[in-house]
Coordinates of C-alpha atoms in Angstrom, one line a residue:
X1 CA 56.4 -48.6 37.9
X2 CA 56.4 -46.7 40.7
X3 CA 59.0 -45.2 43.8
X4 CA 57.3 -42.4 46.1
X5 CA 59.6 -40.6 48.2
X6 CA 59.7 -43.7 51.3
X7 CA 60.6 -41.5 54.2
X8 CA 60.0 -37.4 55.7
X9 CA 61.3 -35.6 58.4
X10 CA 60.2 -33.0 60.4
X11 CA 63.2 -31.2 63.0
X12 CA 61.6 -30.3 66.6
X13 CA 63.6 -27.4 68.2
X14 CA 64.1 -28.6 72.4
X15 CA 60.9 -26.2 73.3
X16 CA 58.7 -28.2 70.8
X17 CA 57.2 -27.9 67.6
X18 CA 54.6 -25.1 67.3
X19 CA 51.6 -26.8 65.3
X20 CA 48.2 -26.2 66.4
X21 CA 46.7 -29.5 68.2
X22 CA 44.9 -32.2 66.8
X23 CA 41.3 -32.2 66.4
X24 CA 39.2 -35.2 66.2
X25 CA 36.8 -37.7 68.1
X26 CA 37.6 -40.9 69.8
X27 CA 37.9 -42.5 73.0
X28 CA 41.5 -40.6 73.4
X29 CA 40.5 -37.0 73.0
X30 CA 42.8 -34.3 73.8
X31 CA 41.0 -32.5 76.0
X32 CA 40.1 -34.9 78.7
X33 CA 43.7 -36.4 78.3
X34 CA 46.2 -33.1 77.6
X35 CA 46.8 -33.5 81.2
X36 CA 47.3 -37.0 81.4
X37 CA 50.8 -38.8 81.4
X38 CA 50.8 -41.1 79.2
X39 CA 53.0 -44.6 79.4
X40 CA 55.1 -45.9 76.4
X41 CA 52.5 -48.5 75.1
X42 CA 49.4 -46.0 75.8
X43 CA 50.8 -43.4 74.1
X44 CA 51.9 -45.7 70.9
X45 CA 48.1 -46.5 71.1
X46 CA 47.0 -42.7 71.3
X47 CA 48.8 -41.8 68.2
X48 CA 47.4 -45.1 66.1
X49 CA 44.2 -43.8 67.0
X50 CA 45.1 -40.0 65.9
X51 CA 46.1 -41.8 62.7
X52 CA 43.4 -43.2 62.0
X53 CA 41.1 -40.6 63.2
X54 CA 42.4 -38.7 59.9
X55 CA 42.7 -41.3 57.5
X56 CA 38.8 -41.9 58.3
X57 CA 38.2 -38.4 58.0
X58 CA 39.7 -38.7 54.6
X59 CA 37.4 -41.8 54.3
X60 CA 40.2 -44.6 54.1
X61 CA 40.7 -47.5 55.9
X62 CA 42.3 -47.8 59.3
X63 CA 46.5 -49.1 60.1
X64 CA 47.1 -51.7 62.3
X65 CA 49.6 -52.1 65.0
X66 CA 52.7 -54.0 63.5
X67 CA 55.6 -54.6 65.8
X68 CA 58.6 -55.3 63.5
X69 CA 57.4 -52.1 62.5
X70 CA 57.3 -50.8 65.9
X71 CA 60.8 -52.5 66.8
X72 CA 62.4 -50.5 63.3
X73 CA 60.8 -47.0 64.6
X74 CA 62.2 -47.5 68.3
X75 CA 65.5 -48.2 67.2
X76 CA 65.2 -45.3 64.8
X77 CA 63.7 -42.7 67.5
X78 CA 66.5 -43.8 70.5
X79 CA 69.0 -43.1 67.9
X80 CA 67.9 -39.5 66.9
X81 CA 67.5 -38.5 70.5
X82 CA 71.1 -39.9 71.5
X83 CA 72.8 -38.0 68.6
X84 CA 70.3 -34.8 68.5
X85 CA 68.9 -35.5 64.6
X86 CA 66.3 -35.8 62.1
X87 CA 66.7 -37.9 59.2
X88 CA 65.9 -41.6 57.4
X89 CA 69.9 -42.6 57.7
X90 CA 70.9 -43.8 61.2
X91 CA 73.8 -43.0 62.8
X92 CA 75.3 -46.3 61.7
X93 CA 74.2 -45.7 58.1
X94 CA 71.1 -47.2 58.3
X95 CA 68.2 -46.9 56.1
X96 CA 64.0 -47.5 56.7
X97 CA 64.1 -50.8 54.8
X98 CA 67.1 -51.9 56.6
X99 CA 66.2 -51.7 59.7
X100 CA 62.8 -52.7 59.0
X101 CA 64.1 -56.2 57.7
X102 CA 66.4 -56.4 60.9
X103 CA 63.4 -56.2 62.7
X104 CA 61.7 -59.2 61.0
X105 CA 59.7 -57.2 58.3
X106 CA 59.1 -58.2 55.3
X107 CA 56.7 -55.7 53.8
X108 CA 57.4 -52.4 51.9
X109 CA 57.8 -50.0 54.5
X110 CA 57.4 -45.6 54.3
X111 CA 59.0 -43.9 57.7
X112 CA 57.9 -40.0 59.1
X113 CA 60.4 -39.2 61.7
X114 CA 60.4 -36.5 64.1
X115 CA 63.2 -35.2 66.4
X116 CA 66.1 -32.8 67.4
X117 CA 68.4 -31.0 64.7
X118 CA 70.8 -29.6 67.2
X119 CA 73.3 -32.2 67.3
X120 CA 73.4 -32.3 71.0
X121 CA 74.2 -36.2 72.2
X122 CA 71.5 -36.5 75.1
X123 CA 70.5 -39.6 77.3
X124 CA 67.5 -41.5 76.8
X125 CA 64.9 -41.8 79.3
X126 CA 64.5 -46.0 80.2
X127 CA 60.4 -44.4 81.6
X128 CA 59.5 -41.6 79.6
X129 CA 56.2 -39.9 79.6
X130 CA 54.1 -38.2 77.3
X131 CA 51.1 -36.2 77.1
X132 CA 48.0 -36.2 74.5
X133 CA 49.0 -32.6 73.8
X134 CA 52.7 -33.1 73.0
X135 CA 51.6 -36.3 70.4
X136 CA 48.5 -34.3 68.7
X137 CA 51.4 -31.3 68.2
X138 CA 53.6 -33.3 65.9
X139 CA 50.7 -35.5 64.4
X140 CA 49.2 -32.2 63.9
X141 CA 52.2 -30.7 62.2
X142 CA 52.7 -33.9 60.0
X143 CA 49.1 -33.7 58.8
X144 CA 48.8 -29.7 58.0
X145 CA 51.4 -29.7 56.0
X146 CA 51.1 -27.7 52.4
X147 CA 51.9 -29.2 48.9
X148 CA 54.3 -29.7 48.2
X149 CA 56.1 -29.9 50.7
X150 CA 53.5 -32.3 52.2
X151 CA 55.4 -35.3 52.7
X152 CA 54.3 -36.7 55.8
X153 CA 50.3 -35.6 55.1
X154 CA 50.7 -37.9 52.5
X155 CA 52.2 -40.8 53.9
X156 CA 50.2 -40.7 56.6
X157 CA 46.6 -40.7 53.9
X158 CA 48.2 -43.2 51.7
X159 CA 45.4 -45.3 50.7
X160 CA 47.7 -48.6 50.2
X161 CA 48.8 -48.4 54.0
X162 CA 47.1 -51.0 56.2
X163 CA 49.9 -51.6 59.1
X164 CA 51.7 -49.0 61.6
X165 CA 54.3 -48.8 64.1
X166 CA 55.0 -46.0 66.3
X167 CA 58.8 -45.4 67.9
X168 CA 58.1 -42.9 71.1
X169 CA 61.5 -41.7 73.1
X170 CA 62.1 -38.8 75.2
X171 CA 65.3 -37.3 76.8
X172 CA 66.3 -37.3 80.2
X173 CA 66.0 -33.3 81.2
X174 CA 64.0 -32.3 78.4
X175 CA 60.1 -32.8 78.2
X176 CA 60.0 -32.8 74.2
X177 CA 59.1 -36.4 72.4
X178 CA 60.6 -37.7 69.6
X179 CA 58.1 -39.8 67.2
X180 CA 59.0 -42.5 64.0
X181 CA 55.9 -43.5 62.4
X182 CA 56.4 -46.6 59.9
X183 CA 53.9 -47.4 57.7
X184 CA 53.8 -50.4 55.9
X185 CA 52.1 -52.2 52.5
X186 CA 51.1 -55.8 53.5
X187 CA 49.6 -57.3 50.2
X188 CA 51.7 -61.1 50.8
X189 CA 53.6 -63.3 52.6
X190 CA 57.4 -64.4 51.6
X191 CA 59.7 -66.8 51.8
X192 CA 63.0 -66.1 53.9
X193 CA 66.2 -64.5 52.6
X194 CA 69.1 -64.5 54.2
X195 CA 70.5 -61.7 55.9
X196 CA 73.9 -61.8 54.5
X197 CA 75.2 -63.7 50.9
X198 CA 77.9 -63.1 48.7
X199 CA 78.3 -60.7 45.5
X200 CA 77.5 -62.9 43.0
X201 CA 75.2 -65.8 45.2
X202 CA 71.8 -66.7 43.6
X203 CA 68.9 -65.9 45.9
X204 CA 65.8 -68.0 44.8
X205 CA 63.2 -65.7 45.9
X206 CA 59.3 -67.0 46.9
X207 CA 55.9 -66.2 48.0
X208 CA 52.4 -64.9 46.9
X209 CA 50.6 -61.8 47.0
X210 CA 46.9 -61.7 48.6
X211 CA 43.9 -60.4 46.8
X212 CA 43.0 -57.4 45.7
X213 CA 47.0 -57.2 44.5
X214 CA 48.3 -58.9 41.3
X215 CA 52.0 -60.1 41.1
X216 CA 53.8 -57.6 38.7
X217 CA 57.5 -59.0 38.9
X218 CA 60.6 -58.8 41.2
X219 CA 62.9 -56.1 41.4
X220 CA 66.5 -55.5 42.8
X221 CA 68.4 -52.6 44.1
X222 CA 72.0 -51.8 45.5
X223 CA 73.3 -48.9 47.5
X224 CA 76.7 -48.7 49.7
X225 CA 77.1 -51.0 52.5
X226 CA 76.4 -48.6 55.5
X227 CA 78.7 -46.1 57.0
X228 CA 78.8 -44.1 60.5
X229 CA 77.0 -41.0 59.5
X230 CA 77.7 -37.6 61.7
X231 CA 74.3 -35.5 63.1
X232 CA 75.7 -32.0 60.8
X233 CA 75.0 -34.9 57.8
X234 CA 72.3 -36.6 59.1
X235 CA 70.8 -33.0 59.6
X236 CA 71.5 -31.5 56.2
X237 CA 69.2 -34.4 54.8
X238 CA 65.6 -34.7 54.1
X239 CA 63.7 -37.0 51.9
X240 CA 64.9 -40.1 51.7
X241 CA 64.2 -42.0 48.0
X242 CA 63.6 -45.5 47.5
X243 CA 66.7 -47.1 45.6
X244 CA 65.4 -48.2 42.1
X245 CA 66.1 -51.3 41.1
X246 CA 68.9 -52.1 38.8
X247 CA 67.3 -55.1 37.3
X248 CA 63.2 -56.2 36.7
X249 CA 62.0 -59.8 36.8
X250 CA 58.7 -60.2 34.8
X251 CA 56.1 -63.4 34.2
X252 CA 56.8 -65.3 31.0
X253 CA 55.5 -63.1 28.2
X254 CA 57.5 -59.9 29.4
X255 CA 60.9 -58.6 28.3
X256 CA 62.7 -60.3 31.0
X257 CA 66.3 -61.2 31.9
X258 CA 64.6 -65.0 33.2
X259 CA 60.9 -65.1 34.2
X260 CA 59.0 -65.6 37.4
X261 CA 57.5 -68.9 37.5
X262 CA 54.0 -68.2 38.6
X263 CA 51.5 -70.6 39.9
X264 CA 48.0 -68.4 40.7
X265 CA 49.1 -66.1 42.8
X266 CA 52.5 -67.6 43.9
X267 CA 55.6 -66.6 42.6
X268 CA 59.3 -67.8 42.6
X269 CA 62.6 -66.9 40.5
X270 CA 66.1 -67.8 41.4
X271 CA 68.3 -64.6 40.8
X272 CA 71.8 -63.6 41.1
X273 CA 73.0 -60.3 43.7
X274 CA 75.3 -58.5 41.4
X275 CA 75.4 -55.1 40.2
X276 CA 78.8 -55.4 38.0
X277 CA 80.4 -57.4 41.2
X278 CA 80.1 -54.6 43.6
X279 CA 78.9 -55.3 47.5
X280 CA 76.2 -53.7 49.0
X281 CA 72.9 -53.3 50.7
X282 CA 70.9 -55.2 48.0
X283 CA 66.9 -54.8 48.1
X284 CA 64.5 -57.4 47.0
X285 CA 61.4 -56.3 45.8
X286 CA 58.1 -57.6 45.4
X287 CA 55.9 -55.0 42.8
X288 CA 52.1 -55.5 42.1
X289 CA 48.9 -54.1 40.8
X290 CA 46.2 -53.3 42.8
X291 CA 42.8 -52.7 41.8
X292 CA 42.0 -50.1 38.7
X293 CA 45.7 -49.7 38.3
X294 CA 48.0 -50.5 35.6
X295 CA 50.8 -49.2 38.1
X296 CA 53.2 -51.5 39.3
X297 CA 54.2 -50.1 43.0
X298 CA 56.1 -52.3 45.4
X299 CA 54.6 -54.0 48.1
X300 CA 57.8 -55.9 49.6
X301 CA 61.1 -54.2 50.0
X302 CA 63.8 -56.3 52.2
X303 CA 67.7 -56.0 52.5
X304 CA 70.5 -58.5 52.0
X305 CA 73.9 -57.5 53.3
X306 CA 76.1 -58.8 50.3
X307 CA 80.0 -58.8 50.9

């Protein structure tokens, strides 16, 4: 099995970041748009394109747009510019899974997050603006990062990702952009959970996974149930991990606590939310196989609030 860090941050001071621009081809180029001013939804376009103008250059396939994604990394980026941090935890407590389930996800989701580390409370602006210049400078600082602290490089040349959503804020007063880029695994499609259940309450858990994958089991994870977080915390964080999962559902043939019924390349197991009766933020998780791989990795990750 496998957990890659799922989230990196990178702090903006208010003048800006001081990376070198992007370079690259495409409709959007920087220097016939530096100038430009750039609405919310064309500049969520310019940086999908910047994206992918380095993931081909690293010859891998392009990311979609996915708004649930898109939904999780506004949230995220309105709440780092009205408390003045960087991080993967929210204000509230929050986490990139979280709030990528709250927004309807369902998929396994890896956040870059880019903002203020001052903690300085500012006001969001309801019509910001943005130029080419200022979005190539933090793409452009995500993707020359050095190993190994390369973080974002990575998650942004992940071979595995195929969906993105881009979170674009600015403050009122201050002509500095803050950016949440959410990648995201889409390898199936899932039955509901619910958003809330009970220590204790089975959870019968369903879907398939979509060629080139193979199902590899279900897994799930606990941490606390969220907490109001201060910006000196949120700003003395960094990575954040991916909670392992406590327990592993396998296919019949597997050490297993029960298996997973399979039927192809559907999948379902009925399974309690209880790590020794304690409540929490429990993640279900969907791990597969893809192609020349004997790795499981997870290609679903979603939250149940379980009181």
């Amino acid at each position: 099995m496998s957990t890659r860090a799922a989230a990196f941050c990178l702090g903006l001071l208010a003048c800006g970041c001081n990376a070198p621009g992007h370079s690259g081809g495409g409709k959007l180029s920087p220097g016939d748009l530096a100038e430009t001013p750039l609405g919310l939804e064309a500049a969520r376009r310019y940086v999908l394109d910047a994206v992918n103008r380095d993931r081909r250059a690293a010859g891998l396939q392009p990311v979609v747009r996915d708004e649930a994604a898109e939904r999780a990394a506004q949230r995220h980026v309105a709440d780092m510019i009205a408390q003045g941090f960087t991080a993967h935890w929210g204000s509230d407590g929050s986490v990139p899974e979280q709030r990528y389930t709250e927004a309807g996800g369902e998929d396994f989701v890896q956040e870059n997050a880019a903002c203020f580390f001052d903690g300085i409370p500012r006001e969001l602006d309801p019509e910001p603006e943005f130029s080419a210049d200022q979005l190539d400078r933090i793409q452009s600082a995500f993707l020359n990062e050095l190993p190994p602290a390369d973080g974002h490089r990575q998650n942004i040349l992940k071979p595995a990702h195929n969906l993105l959503g881009v979170g674009l804020a600015k403050p009122v007063g201050v002509d500095q952009p803050c950016m949440a880029q959410e990648f995201v695994d889409r390898y199936g499609t899932y039955e509901p959970l619910p958003a809330r259940a009970r220590v204790g309450q089975e959870l019968e858990v369903r879907g398939s996974v979509h060629p080139p994958v193979e199902f590899g089991g279900i897994g799930v994870s606990r941490i606390d149930l969220a907490r109001s977080l201060p910006p000196a915390h949120l700003n003395a964080t960094s990575v954040y991990a991916v909670p392992e999962p406590f327990v592993l559902y396998f296919p019949a043939g597997f050490k297993t606590p029960k298996p997973v019924a399979l039927d192809g390349a559907r999948f379902s197991v009925v399974l309690p939310l209880s790590e020794d009766g304690r409540p929490g933020r429990y993640g279900v998780s969907v791990w597969v196989r893809h192609p020349q791989s004997e790795v499981l990795v997870m290609t679903s990750l979603r939250t149940v609030l379980v009181d």
